[in-house]
mmCIF file of C-alpha atoms and ligand atoms in Angstrom:
data_model
loop_
_atom_site.group_PDB
_atom_site.id
_atom_site.type_symbol
_atom_site.label_atom_id
_atom_site.label_comp_id
_atom_site.label_asym_id
_atom_site.label_seq_id
_atom_site.Cartn_x
_atom_site.Cartn_y
_atom_site.Cartn_z
ATOM 1 C CA MET A 21 0.085 0.045 -0.047
ATOM 2 C CA ARG A 22 1.209 3.396 -0.938
ATOM 3 C CA SER A 23 1.698 5.911 1.856
ATOM 4 C CA LYS A 24 -0.344 9.202 2.095
ATOM 5 C CA TYR A 25 1.662 12.468 1.606
ATOM 6 C CA VAL A 26 0.742 15.943 2.738
ATOM 7 C CA LEU A 27 3.300 18.278 1.357
ATOM 8 C CA ALA A 28 3.658 22.075 1.909
ATOM 9 C CA ASN A 29 5.442 24.629 -0.207
ATOM 10 C CA PHE A 30 5.993 27.932 1.667
ATOM 11 C CA LYS A 31 7.560 29.492 -1.513
ATOM 12 C CA MET A 32 9.162 32.866 -0.674
ATOM 13 C CA ASN A 33 7.279 33.469 2.553
ATOM 14 C CA LYS A 34 8.145 33.392 6.283
ATOM 15 C CA VAL A 35 11.413 34.535 7.871
ATOM 16 C CA ASN A 36 13.182 32.089 10.191
ATOM 17 C CA SER A 37 11.514 33.138 13.392
ATOM 18 C CA GLN A 38 8.103 32.752 11.626
ATOM 19 C CA VAL A 39 9.024 29.229 10.502
ATOM 20 C CA LYS A 40 9.941 28.357 14.046
ATOM 21 C CA GLU A 41 6.738 29.805 15.421
ATOM 22 C CA TYR A 42 4.715 27.886 12.799
ATOM 23 C CA LEU A 43 6.478 24.592 13.765
ATOM 24 C CA GLU A 44 5.765 25.203 17.431
ATOM 25 C CA GLN A 45 2.056 25.522 16.624
ATOM 26 C CA PHE A 46 1.882 22.827 13.866
ATOM 27 C CA LEU A 47 3.786 19.899 15.295
ATOM 28 C CA PRO A 48 1.328 19.203 18.203
ATOM 29 C CA LEU A 49 -1.588 19.506 15.793
ATOM 30 C CA VAL A 50 -0.405 16.683 13.519
ATOM 31 C CA GLU A 51 1.457 14.436 15.928
ATOM 32 C CA LYS A 52 -1.051 11.620 15.699
ATOM 33 C CA SER A 53 -1.304 11.683 11.840
ATOM 34 C CA SER A 54 -0.531 8.573 9.890
ATOM 35 C CA ALA A 55 0.420 10.781 6.809
ATOM 36 C CA LYS A 56 3.850 11.472 5.809
ATOM 37 C CA ILE A 57 4.274 15.371 6.160
ATOM 38 C CA VAL A 58 6.954 17.412 4.406
ATOM 39 C CA LEU A 59 7.373 21.183 4.575
ATOM 40 C CA ALA A 60 9.384 22.914 1.883
ATOM 41 C CA VAL A 61 10.683 25.919 3.584
ATOM 42 C CA PRO A 62 13.034 28.839 2.348
ATOM 43 C CA SER A 63 16.556 27.367 2.105
ATOM 44 C CA VAL A 64 17.796 29.735 4.850
ATOM 45 C CA SER A 65 15.438 28.147 7.196
ATOM 46 C CA VAL A 66 16.124 24.529 6.353
ATOM 47 C CA LYS A 67 18.745 23.961 9.066
ATOM 48 C CA CYS A 68 16.734 25.482 11.886
ATOM 49 C CA ALA A 69 13.458 23.697 10.818
ATOM 50 C CA ALA A 70 15.153 20.371 10.397
ATOM 51 C CA LYS A 71 16.562 20.569 13.913
ATOM 52 C CA HIS A 72 13.129 21.566 15.249
ATOM 53 C CA VAL A 73 11.290 18.640 13.585
ATOM 54 C CA LYS A 74 13.781 15.945 14.653
ATOM 55 C CA GLY A 75 11.977 12.978 16.294
ATOM 56 C CA SER A 76 8.599 14.084 14.891
ATOM 57 C CA ASN A 77 6.525 12.851 11.952
ATOM 58 C CA VAL A 78 7.365 15.950 9.883
ATOM 59 C CA SER A 79 10.289 16.254 7.455
ATOM 60 C CA ILE A 80 11.816 19.328 5.798
ATOM 61 C CA ALA A 81 12.431 19.962 2.137
ATOM 62 C CA GLY A 82 14.342 22.533 0.230
ATOM 63 C CA GLN A 83 12.558 24.418 -2.646
ATOM 64 C CA ASN A 84 15.348 24.227 -5.145
ATOM 65 C CA ILE A 85 18.876 23.143 -5.885
ATOM 66 C CA ASN A 86 21.340 23.896 -8.691
ATOM 67 C CA GLU A 87 21.943 21.109 -11.176
ATOM 68 C CA ASN A 88 25.736 21.352 -10.863
ATOM 69 C CA ASP A 89 28.012 19.858 -8.277
ATOM 70 C CA PHE A 90 29.892 22.942 -7.023
ATOM 71 C CA GLY A 91 31.873 25.907 -8.380
ATOM 72 C CA ALA A 92 31.278 29.423 -9.704
ATOM 73 C CA TYR A 93 27.493 29.524 -9.609
ATOM 74 C CA THR A 94 26.975 32.732 -7.429
ATOM 75 C CA GLY A 95 23.851 32.582 -5.280
ATOM 76 C CA GLU A 96 23.094 28.916 -5.803
ATOM 77 C CA ILE A 97 23.126 25.922 -3.408
ATOM 78 C CA ASN A 98 23.690 22.325 -4.444
ATOM 79 C CA ALA A 99 22.127 19.046 -3.377
ATOM 80 C CA GLU A 100 24.874 18.199 -0.927
ATOM 81 C CA MET A 101 24.549 21.539 0.839
ATOM 82 C CA LEU A 102 20.823 20.956 1.286
ATOM 83 C CA ALA A 103 21.172 17.502 2.626
ATOM 84 C CA ASP A 104 24.024 18.561 4.948
ATOM 85 C CA VAL A 105 21.756 21.034 6.885
ATOM 86 C CA GLY A 106 19.080 18.343 7.320
ATOM 87 C CA ALA A 107 16.722 18.514 4.334
ATOM 88 C CA SER A 108 15.191 15.193 3.503
ATOM 89 C CA TYR A 109 13.532 16.173 0.171
ATOM 90 C CA VAL A 110 13.819 18.847 -2.508
ATOM 91 C CA LEU A 111 11.162 20.136 -4.896
ATOM 92 C CA VAL A 112 12.111 19.939 -8.503
ATOM 93 C CA GLY A 113 10.393 21.229 -11.731
ATOM 94 C CA HIS A 114 7.764 23.283 -9.905
ATOM 95 C CA SER A 115 5.960 25.416 -12.490
ATOM 96 C CA GLU A 116 7.363 28.671 -10.939
ATOM 97 C CA ARG A 117 10.834 27.237 -11.551
ATOM 98 C CA ARG A 118 9.816 26.238 -15.025
ATOM 99 C CA ASN A 119 8.061 29.476 -15.999
ATOM 100 C CA ILE A 120 9.987 32.192 -14.091
ATOM 101 C CA PHE A 121 13.454 30.623 -14.192
ATOM 102 C CA GLY A 122 13.287 28.613 -17.443
ATOM 103 C CA GLU A 123 13.803 25.227 -15.761
ATOM 104 C CA SER A 124 13.387 22.628 -18.591
ATOM 105 C CA ASN A 125 12.726 18.834 -18.227
ATOM 106 C CA GLU A 126 16.381 18.268 -18.958
ATOM 107 C CA VAL A 127 17.476 20.635 -16.084
ATOM 108 C CA ALA A 128 14.877 19.008 -13.774
ATOM 109 C CA ASN A 129 16.358 15.533 -14.612
ATOM 110 C CA LYS A 130 19.877 16.730 -13.705
ATOM 111 C CA LYS A 131 18.603 18.108 -10.460
ATOM 112 C CA ILE A 132 16.832 14.818 -9.624
ATOM 113 C CA GLN A 133 20.006 12.944 -10.398
ATOM 114 C CA LYS A 134 22.043 15.200 -8.116
ATOM 115 C CA ALA A 135 19.384 15.116 -5.338
ATOM 116 C CA LEU A 136 19.265 11.302 -5.316
ATOM 117 C CA LYS A 137 23.077 11.061 -5.176
ATOM 118 C CA ALA A 138 23.079 13.349 -2.188
ATOM 119 C CA GLY A 139 20.450 11.118 -0.470
ATOM 120 C CA LEU A 140 17.553 13.582 -0.918
ATOM 121 C CA GLY A 141 14.117 12.483 -1.829
ATOM 122 C CA CYS A 142 12.535 14.453 -4.712
ATOM 123 C CA ILE A 143 9.163 16.010 -5.156
ATOM 124 C CA TYR A 144 9.058 16.139 -9.006
ATOM 125 C CA CYS A 145 6.323 18.559 -10.246
ATOM 126 C CA VAL A 146 4.597 18.113 -13.561
ATOM 127 C CA GLY A 147 1.467 19.726 -15.066
ATOM 128 C CA GLU A 148 -0.011 21.308 -18.067
ATOM 129 C CA THR A 149 -0.822 24.975 -18.857
ATOM 130 C CA LEU A 150 -4.265 26.163 -19.679
ATOM 131 C CA PHE A 151 -3.135 26.422 -23.379
ATOM 132 C CA ASP A 152 -2.137 22.745 -23.180
ATOM 133 C CA ARG A 153 -5.403 21.729 -21.674
ATOM 134 C CA LYS A 154 -7.484 23.739 -24.127
ATOM 135 C CA ASN A 155 -5.568 22.199 -27.002
ATOM 136 C CA LYS A 156 -6.052 18.724 -25.680
ATOM 137 C CA ARG A 157 -2.338 18.279 -25.127
ATOM 138 C CA THR A 158 -2.494 17.500 -21.281
ATOM 139 C CA SER A 159 -1.566 13.751 -21.686
ATOM 140 C CA GLN A 160 1.184 14.457 -24.134
ATOM 141 C CA VAL A 161 2.761 17.140 -21.964
ATOM 142 C CA LEU A 162 2.593 14.936 -18.782
ATOM 143 C CA ALA A 163 4.000 12.004 -20.548
ATOM 144 C CA THR A 164 6.954 14.079 -21.883
ATOM 145 C CA GLN A 165 7.620 15.671 -18.477
ATOM 146 C CA ILE A 166 7.759 12.197 -16.943
ATOM 147 C CA ALA A 167 9.871 10.630 -19.668
ATOM 148 C CA GLU A 168 12.474 13.479 -19.854
ATOM 149 C CA GLY A 169 12.503 14.375 -16.151
ATOM 150 C CA LEU A 170 13.123 10.754 -15.092
ATOM 151 C CA LYS A 171 15.482 9.766 -17.852
ATOM 152 C CA SER A 172 18.171 7.492 -16.561
ATOM 153 C CA ILE A 173 16.681 7.209 -13.183
ATOM 154 C CA TYR A 174 16.759 3.527 -12.027
ATOM 155 C CA ALA A 175 13.539 1.720 -10.869
ATOM 156 C CA ASN A 176 14.912 1.283 -7.289
ATOM 157 C CA GLU A 177 15.378 5.015 -7.128
ATOM 158 C CA LEU A 178 11.677 5.661 -7.687
ATOM 159 C CA GLN A 179 10.998 4.967 -3.974
ATOM 160 C CA SER A 180 12.742 8.354 -3.195
ATOM 161 C CA ILE A 181 10.541 10.196 -5.765
ATOM 162 C CA ILE A 182 7.091 11.692 -5.247
ATOM 163 C CA ILE A 183 5.345 12.925 -8.445
ATOM 164 C CA ALA A 184 3.144 16.051 -7.806
ATOM 165 C CA TYR A 185 0.552 16.643 -10.570
ATOM 166 C CA GLU A 186 0.110 20.383 -10.538
ATOM 167 C CA PRO A 187 -1.947 21.922 -13.392
ATOM 168 C CA VAL A 188 -0.185 25.351 -13.942
ATOM 169 C CA TRP A 189 -3.480 27.081 -14.226
ATOM 170 C CA ALA A 190 -4.738 25.778 -10.811
ATOM 171 C CA ILE A 191 -1.730 27.109 -8.870
ATOM 172 C CA GLY A 192 -2.594 29.988 -6.688
ATOM 173 C CA THR A 193 -5.814 30.713 -8.709
ATOM 174 C CA GLY A 194 -8.506 29.050 -6.613
ATOM 175 C CA LEU A 195 -9.357 26.963 -9.695
ATOM 176 C CA THR A 196 -9.174 23.257 -9.591
ATOM 177 C CA PRO A 197 -9.828 20.577 -12.263
ATOM 178 C CA GLN A 198 -12.893 18.459 -12.132
ATOM 179 C CA ASP A 199 -12.344 15.353 -9.988
ATOM 180 C CA GLU A 200 -12.350 12.974 -13.014
ATOM 181 C CA GLU A 201 -9.788 15.205 -14.791
ATOM 182 C CA ILE A 202 -7.434 14.821 -11.743
ATOM 183 C CA VAL A 203 -7.967 10.965 -11.768
ATOM 184 C CA GLU A 204 -7.374 10.879 -15.544
ATOM 185 C CA ALA A 205 -4.041 12.900 -15.296
ATOM 186 C CA VAL A 206 -2.801 10.779 -12.447
ATOM 187 C CA SER A 207 -3.546 7.659 -14.529
ATOM 188 C CA VAL A 208 -1.715 9.283 -17.515
ATOM 189 C CA ILE A 209 1.301 9.765 -15.224
ATOM 190 C CA ARG A 210 1.212 6.186 -14.016
ATOM 191 C CA LYS A 211 0.980 4.933 -17.551
ATOM 192 C CA ALA A 212 3.948 6.998 -18.592
ATOM 193 C CA LEU A 213 5.793 5.440 -15.603
ATOM 194 C CA ALA A 214 4.613 1.924 -16.636
ATOM 195 C CA GLN A 215 6.009 2.530 -20.205
ATOM 196 C CA MET A 216 9.521 3.498 -18.731
ATOM 197 C CA TYR A 217 9.533 0.808 -16.106
ATOM 198 C CA ASP A 218 6.635 -1.611 -15.658
ATOM 199 C CA GLU A 219 3.108 -1.649 -14.296
ATOM 200 C CA ASN A 220 4.222 -2.940 -10.870
ATOM 201 C CA ILE A 221 6.806 -0.441 -10.413
ATOM 202 C CA ALA A 222 4.501 2.381 -11.693
ATOM 203 C CA SER A 223 1.827 1.307 -9.157
ATOM 204 C CA GLU A 224 4.206 1.836 -6.301
ATOM 205 C CA VAL A 225 5.117 5.401 -7.104
ATOM 206 C CA ALA A 226 3.387 8.130 -5.020
ATOM 207 C CA VAL A 227 1.452 10.644 -7.110
ATOM 208 C CA VAL A 228 -0.018 13.730 -5.201
ATOM 209 C CA TYR A 229 -2.234 16.549 -6.560
ATOM 210 C CA GLY A 230 -1.356 20.191 -6.179
ATOM 211 C CA GLY A 231 -3.057 23.479 -7.158
ATOM 212 C CA SER A 232 -5.430 25.539 -4.984
ATOM 213 C CA VAL A 233 -5.850 22.777 -2.373
ATOM 214 C CA THR A 234 -7.644 24.088 0.709
ATOM 215 C CA GLU A 235 -9.109 22.613 3.937
ATOM 216 C CA ASN A 236 -12.447 22.699 2.080
ATOM 217 C CA ASN A 237 -11.542 20.572 -0.980
ATOM 218 C CA SER A 238 -9.005 18.268 0.707
ATOM 219 C CA LYS A 239 -11.453 15.633 1.970
ATOM 220 C CA VAL A 240 -12.889 15.138 -1.629
ATOM 221 C CA LEU A 241 -9.205 15.001 -2.974
ATOM 222 C CA SER A 242 -8.363 12.340 -0.455
ATOM 223 C CA LYS A 243 -10.966 10.029 -1.892
ATOM 224 C CA LEU A 244 -9.836 10.342 -5.534
ATOM 225 C CA ASP A 245 -8.630 7.115 -7.090
ATOM 226 C CA GLY A 246 -4.794 6.910 -7.397
ATOM 227 C CA VAL A 247 -4.283 10.207 -5.596
ATOM 228 C CA ASP A 248 -1.810 9.654 -2.738
ATOM 229 C CA GLY A 249 -1.876 13.157 -1.170
ATOM 230 C CA VAL A 250 -1.547 16.751 -1.908
ATOM 231 C CA LEU A 251 1.122 19.572 -2.352
ATOM 232 C CA VAL A 252 -0.177 22.741 -0.834
ATOM 233 C CA GLY A 253 1.051 26.333 -1.364
ATOM 234 C CA GLY A 254 -1.059 29.209 0.026
ATOM 235 C CA ALA A 255 -3.184 27.130 2.376
ATOM 236 C CA SER A 256 -0.025 25.663 4.010
ATOM 237 C CA LEU A 257 1.037 29.076 5.342
ATOM 238 C CA ASP A 258 -1.432 28.896 8.251
ATOM 239 C CA ALA A 259 -0.601 26.016 10.630
ATOM 240 C CA GLU A 260 -4.141 25.438 11.734
ATOM 241 C CA LYS A 261 -5.612 25.365 8.258
ATOM 242 C CA PHE A 262 -2.808 23.108 7.040
ATOM 243 C CA SER A 263 -3.323 20.703 9.941
ATOM 244 C CA LYS A 264 -6.918 20.311 8.794
ATOM 245 C CA ILE A 265 -5.662 19.280 5.357
ATOM 246 C CA VAL A 266 -3.297 16.825 7.031
ATOM 247 C CA GLY A 267 -6.503 15.469 8.912
ATOM 248 C CA ALA A 268 -8.049 14.701 5.589
ATOM 249 C CA PHE A 269 -5.314 12.308 4.685
ATOM 250 C CA THR A 270 -5.036 10.718 8.161
ATOM 251 C CA THR A 271 -6.512 7.272 8.523
ATOM 252 C CA LYS A 272 -8.483 6.553 11.548
ATOM 253 C CA LYS A 273 -7.163 3.710 13.593
HETATM 254 P P1 PGA B 318 -1.266 26.771 -4.223
HETATM 255 O O1 PGA B 318 0.200 26.337 -4.706
HETATM 256 O O2 PGA B 318 -1.719 25.734 -3.213
HETATM 257 O O3 PGA B 318 -1.131 28.160 -3.610
HETATM 258 O O4 PGA B 318 -2.213 26.798 -5.470
HETATM 259 C C1 PGA B 318 0.514 24.995 -4.910
HETATM 260 C C2 PGA B 318 1.993 24.919 -5.401
HETATM 261 O O5 PGA B 318 2.537 25.832 -6.003
HETATM 262 O O6 PGA B 318 2.638 23.913 -5.167
#
């Protein structure tokens, strides 16, 4: 059985003291949750946050790494640096990285390889634009993002990778796809994985949904076929609201 994941992306929000305050409020609210909880905090807060969550059911992720090993890349950080300060995961291929910073599938692929080598898990984000969807290109775009982003990744490394299906047009807009559109997209992603690996391997990969997830729609999302959790931006910034989303993915004992 695949685990349930509830992932937060703080983006460029919260100074270090606010991350600390957030954790003080959040950890007790989710301590009984069966879900795997990961918070992607600004890189300058990773060390402090990782120390704070030690021994809890929450892990810390970075939001980005550079695809190179080390050297003259002013302002960048590499996978090893992020792992060294206590991150367990890193986000790769988020649509803001793709659209604002020009991150291609090839670059995402290099980042995934570096992250895995450094012992980090990856949250690999894929998703179509509104233009793609209107032109009935969603499946093709998702299949290409999977094939190119995961090129040369071994089957046994997939256990360290979570795929986040995030339609670009749903991020931060309050819009979400129809339930059956999400189920369909997740199934396209698993089919693309099955083509690269095999059906069994594909069926073990965690695939989550992201894009305007709130405490109001998380219960419905938790019941969708093939959806193993959510990646939450805006609604993760409030500890109490986010703990309710975690609650939707917590199985009652
Ligand atoms: P949102 O962002 O929940 O604010 O739509 C999701 C994301 O960017 O991962």
